[in-house]
């Protein structure tokens, strides 16, 4: 009897490992070591790239309202198609019932630490998976992001034979898509956005895009990075673009880029 029970437990453990490996729990394997419970009283404590990945998983698959703090400087590398959904907070997730759009709606406090974010998806044959709103916080709505410095680089590919480059618009140094009541306070974007788009890009040094009828606030922030690209136009120094009655209230902010090679055609400092 004991041998049969032990065998049954072994089979269950083996099945769980197979399911995890196959990514059947939300499409991504899970093995969390993230400290904290994601609440205001007990926020997630991010100390490494693995912790960042777990935080993004929580936002994308479990709890969009997560609270988190950065406790040290970290580096995050996004260089495979899988990384797009597990190393950026707020991503559209493909599930059996269809596409579900996820947003970071919580509170993130960088405590003055640096997130070095390196996104390089210029991989021929895989760029169809890239998408819009490339940023550490790909989609945020009603979120607060504060006391954070973001460095690194975001490399935007040319879509090539896959169609229009509008699939790759709205990259941002901190947030890609900002929905209503999003607040970015006391943050520094020292990111290099290197874009290979032909035509309109609408990238922004801090935010890529402000959604329709949304009001966001960017206070006490600066952009000191690079906006690079030889064939791209219509980008913004702080905010890339907005849509239909969207408003970005920008106060006490500095735009001091290290280098700009993007076209100034239909471009502006703020949007």
C-alpha positions as CSV (number, residue, x, y, z in Angstrom):
1,X,0.0,0.0,0.0
2,X,2.8,2.4,0.9
3,X,4.7,1.6,-2.3
4,X,1.6,2.3,-4.4
5,X,1.1,5.7,-2.6
6,X,4.7,6.6,-3.1
7,X,4.5,5.7,-6.8
8,X,1.3,7.9,-7.1
9,X,3.1,10.9,-5.5
10,X,6.1,10.4,-7.8
11,X,3.9,10.4,-10.9
12,X,2.1,13.6,-9.7
13,X,5.4,15.3,-9.2
14,X,6.6,14.2,-12.6
15,X,3.4,15.4,-14.2
16,X,3.8,18.8,-12.5
17,X,7.4,19.2,-13.8
18,X,6.2,18.3,-17.3
19,X,3.4,20.9,-17.2
20,X,5.8,23.5,-15.9
21,X,8.3,22.7,-18.6
22,X,5.6,22.8,-21.3
23,X,4.5,26.2,-20.0
24,X,0.9,25.2,-19.5
25,X,0.5,27.4,-16.4
26,X,-0.4,30.6,-18.3
27,X,2.1,29.8,-21.1
28,X,5.2,30.4,-18.9
29,X,6.9,28.1,-16.4
30,X,6.9,29.3,-12.8
31,X,9.4,28.9,-10.1
32,X,9.2,32.0,-7.8
33,X,11.7,33.2,-5.3
34,X,10.3,36.7,-5.2
35,X,10.1,38.1,-1.7
36,X,7.0,39.9,-0.5
37,X,3.3,39.5,-1.3
38,X,2.7,42.4,-3.7
39,X,0.6,44.5,-1.4
40,X,1.2,48.1,-0.2
41,X,2.1,46.8,3.3
42,X,4.4,44.0,1.9
43,X,5.5,44.9,-1.6
44,X,7.5,42.6,-3.9
45,X,11.2,43.2,-3.3
46,X,13.2,43.0,-6.5
47,X,16.9,42.2,-6.1
48,X,17.8,40.5,-9.4
49,X,16.8,39.9,-13.0
50,X,15.0,36.8,-11.9
51,X,13.0,38.8,-9.4
52,X,12.1,41.3,-12.2
53,X,10.9,38.4,-14.3
54,X,8.7,37.1,-11.5
55,X,7.3,40.6,-10.9
56,X,6.4,40.9,-14.6
57,X,4.8,37.4,-14.5
58,X,2.7,38.5,-11.6
59,X,1.5,41.6,-13.5
60,X,0.9,39.8,-16.8
61,X,-0.7,36.6,-15.4
62,X,-1.8,37.1,-11.8
63,X,-2.1,40.6,-10.3
64,X,-2.0,43.8,-12.3
65,X,-2.3,45.8,-9.1
66,X,1.0,44.6,-7.7
67,X,3.2,46.8,-5.4
68,X,6.9,46.5,-5.8
69,X,10.2,48.1,-4.7
70,X,13.7,47.9,-6.3
71,X,16.2,47.2,-3.5
72,X,19.4,47.3,-5.6
73,X,20.7,48.1,-9.1
74,X,19.8,45.3,-11.6
75,X,20.2,44.5,-15.3
76,X,17.5,43.0,-17.4
77,X,18.1,41.5,-20.9
78,X,15.3,41.0,-23.3
79,X,16.7,39.2,-26.3
80,X,14.3,36.3,-27.2
81,X,10.6,36.3,-28.3
82,X,9.7,34.6,-24.9
83,X,11.3,37.4,-23.0
84,X,8.8,39.9,-24.4
85,X,6.0,38.6,-22.2
86,X,8.0,37.8,-19.1
87,X,10.5,40.7,-18.8
88,X,8.2,43.6,-19.5
89,X,5.3,44.5,-17.2
90,X,1.9,44.8,-18.9
91,X,1.9,42.7,-22.1
92,X,-0.8,41.3,-24.4
93,X,-1.0,37.6,-23.5
94,X,-2.1,34.9,-26.0
95,X,-4.3,32.3,-24.3
96,X,-6.7,29.7,-25.6
97,X,-9.6,32.1,-25.1
98,X,-7.9,34.8,-27.2
99,X,-5.6,37.8,-26.6
100,X,-5.8,39.4,-23.1
101,X,-4.4,42.9,-22.7
102,X,-2.6,43.3,-19.4
103,X,-1.6,46.6,-17.7
104,X,0.5,47.5,-14.7
105,X,-1.9,49.2,-12.4
106,X,0.1,49.1,-9.2
107,X,2.9,51.1,-7.5
108,X,6.6,50.7,-8.3
109,X,9.2,52.5,-6.1
110,X,12.8,52.3,-7.4
111,X,14.2,53.8,-4.2
112,X,16.8,55.7,-6.4
113,X,18.2,52.5,-7.9
114,X,19.0,51.8,-11.5
115,X,17.2,49.4,-13.8
116,X,19.5,48.7,-16.8
117,X,17.1,47.5,-19.5
118,X,18.6,46.0,-22.6
119,X,16.1,45.1,-25.3
120,X,17.6,43.8,-28.6
121,X,15.1,42.0,-30.8
122,X,16.6,42.8,-34.2
123,X,16.4,39.2,-35.1
124,X,15.4,38.5,-38.7
125,X,12.6,36.0,-38.9
126,X,11.4,36.5,-35.3
127,X,10.4,40.2,-35.4
128,X,6.7,39.4,-36.0
129,X,6.5,38.8,-32.3
130,X,7.9,42.2,-31.4
131,X,4.9,44.5,-31.1
132,X,4.3,48.0,-30.0
133,X,5.0,49.8,-26.6
134,X,8.5,48.4,-26.0
135,X,9.6,49.6,-22.5
136,X,10.3,48.2,-19.0
137,X,6.6,49.0,-18.3
138,X,5.1,48.1,-21.6
139,X,1.5,49.1,-20.6
140,X,0.6,51.0,-17.5
141,X,-2.8,52.4,-16.5
142,X,-3.5,54.1,-13.2
143,X,0.0,53.2,-12.0
144,X,2.6,55.1,-10.1
145,X,6.2,54.7,-11.0
146,X,8.7,56.7,-8.9
147,X,12.3,57.2,-7.8
148,X,13.6,55.0,-10.6
149,X,16.5,55.5,-13.0
150,X,16.4,53.5,-16.3
151,X,19.5,53.0,-18.4
152,X,20.3,50.6,-21.2
153,X,19.1,50.4,-24.8
154,X,15.9,49.6,-26.8
155,X,16.7,48.4,-30.3
156,X,13.6,48.6,-32.5
157,X,13.8,46.5,-35.7
158,X,12.6,47.2,-39.2
159,X,9.7,44.9,-40.0
160,X,11.1,43.9,-43.4
161,X,8.8,41.5,-45.3
162,X,6.2,41.3,-42.5
163,X,4.3,44.5,-43.3
164,X,4.2,48.0,-42.0
165,X,6.6,49.4,-39.4
166,X,3.6,50.7,-37.4
167,X,3.7,47.4,-35.6
168,X,6.8,48.7,-33.8
169,X,5.7,52.3,-32.8
170,X,5.6,53.9,-29.3
171,X,8.7,52.7,-27.6
172,X,9.4,54.5,-24.3
173,X,12.3,54.8,-22.0
174,X,10.2,54.0,-19.0
175,X,6.6,53.4,-20.1
176,X,5.3,52.3,-23.6
177,X,1.6,52.8,-23.3
178,X,0.2,55.1,-20.5
179,X,-3.4,54.9,-19.6
180,X,-5.5,57.3,-17.5
181,X,-4.1,58.5,-14.1
182,X,-0.6,57.1,-14.7
183,X,2.0,59.0,-12.7
184,X,5.7,59.0,-13.3
185,X,7.6,60.9,-10.6
186,X,11.2,61.6,-9.8
187,X,12.5,59.3,-12.5
188,X,15.5,59.5,-14.9
189,X,15.5,57.9,-18.4
190,X,19.0,57.6,-19.7
191,X,18.0,55.0,-22.3
192,X,19.2,54.8,-25.9
193,X,16.3,54.2,-28.3
194,X,17.8,52.9,-31.5
195,X,15.0,52.7,-34.1
196,X,15.3,51.2,-37.6
197,X,11.7,52.1,-38.5
198,X,11.0,53.7,-41.8
199,X,8.7,56.7,-41.3
200,X,6.6,57.5,-38.2
201,X,7.8,56.0,-35.0
202,X,6.3,58.1,-32.2
203,X,8.9,56.9,-29.6
204,X,9.3,58.9,-26.5
205,X,12.2,59.4,-24.1
206,X,10.0,58.6,-21.1
207,X,6.6,57.6,-22.5
208,X,5.8,56.2,-25.9
209,X,2.0,56.8,-26.1
210,X,-0.8,58.4,-24.0
211,X,-4.1,56.6,-24.6
212,X,-7.3,58.2,-25.8
213,X,-9.0,60.6,-23.2
214,X,-6.3,59.8,-20.7
215,X,-4.6,62.2,-18.3
216,X,-1.1,61.4,-17.0
217,X,1.4,63.2,-15.0
218,X,5.2,63.3,-15.4
219,X,6.8,65.3,-12.6
220,X,10.4,65.9,-11.5
221,X,11.8,63.7,-14.3
222,X,14.5,63.9,-16.9
223,X,15.6,62.4,-20.2
224,X,19.4,62.3,-20.7
225,X,19.7,59.4,-23.2
226,X,19.9,59.0,-27.0
227,X,17.2,59.0,-29.7
228,X,18.8,57.4,-32.7
229,X,17.6,56.4,-36.2
230,X,18.2,57.6,-39.8
231,X,14.8,56.9,-41.3
232,X,12.4,57.6,-38.5
233,X,10.3,60.7,-37.8
234,X,7.6,62.1,-35.5
235,X,9.1,61.2,-32.1
236,X,8.9,63.1,-28.8
237,X,11.6,64.0,-26.4
238,X,9.5,63.1,-23.3
239,X,6.3,61.7,-24.8
240,X,6.1,60.1,-28.2
241,X,2.4,60.6,-29.1
242,X,-1.1,61.0,-27.7
243,X,-4.6,60.3,-29.0
244,X,-7.9,62.2,-29.0
245,X,-8.1,64.5,-26.0
246,X,-5.2,62.8,-24.1
247,X,-3.2,65.0,-21.8
248,X,0.3,64.7,-20.3
249,X,0.8,67.2,-17.5
250,X,4.6,67.7,-17.4
251,X,6.2,69.7,-14.6
252,X,9.7,70.4,-13.5
253,X,11.2,68.1,-16.1
254,X,14.4,68.3,-18.1
255,X,15.1,67.2,-21.7
256,X,18.8,67.0,-22.1
257,X,19.6,64.2,-24.6
258,X,23.1,63.1,-25.1
259,X,22.5,62.6,-28.9
260,X,19.7,62.8,-31.4
261,X,19.9,61.5,-35.0
262,X,16.2,60.9,-35.5
263,X,14.5,63.3,-38.0
264,X,12.9,66.4,-36.4
265,X,10.1,66.2,-38.9
266,X,6.8,66.5,-37.0
267,X,8.8,66.0,-33.8
268,X,8.6,67.9,-30.5
269,X,10.2,68.0,-27.1
270,X,7.1,67.0,-25.2
271,X,4.9,65.1,-27.8
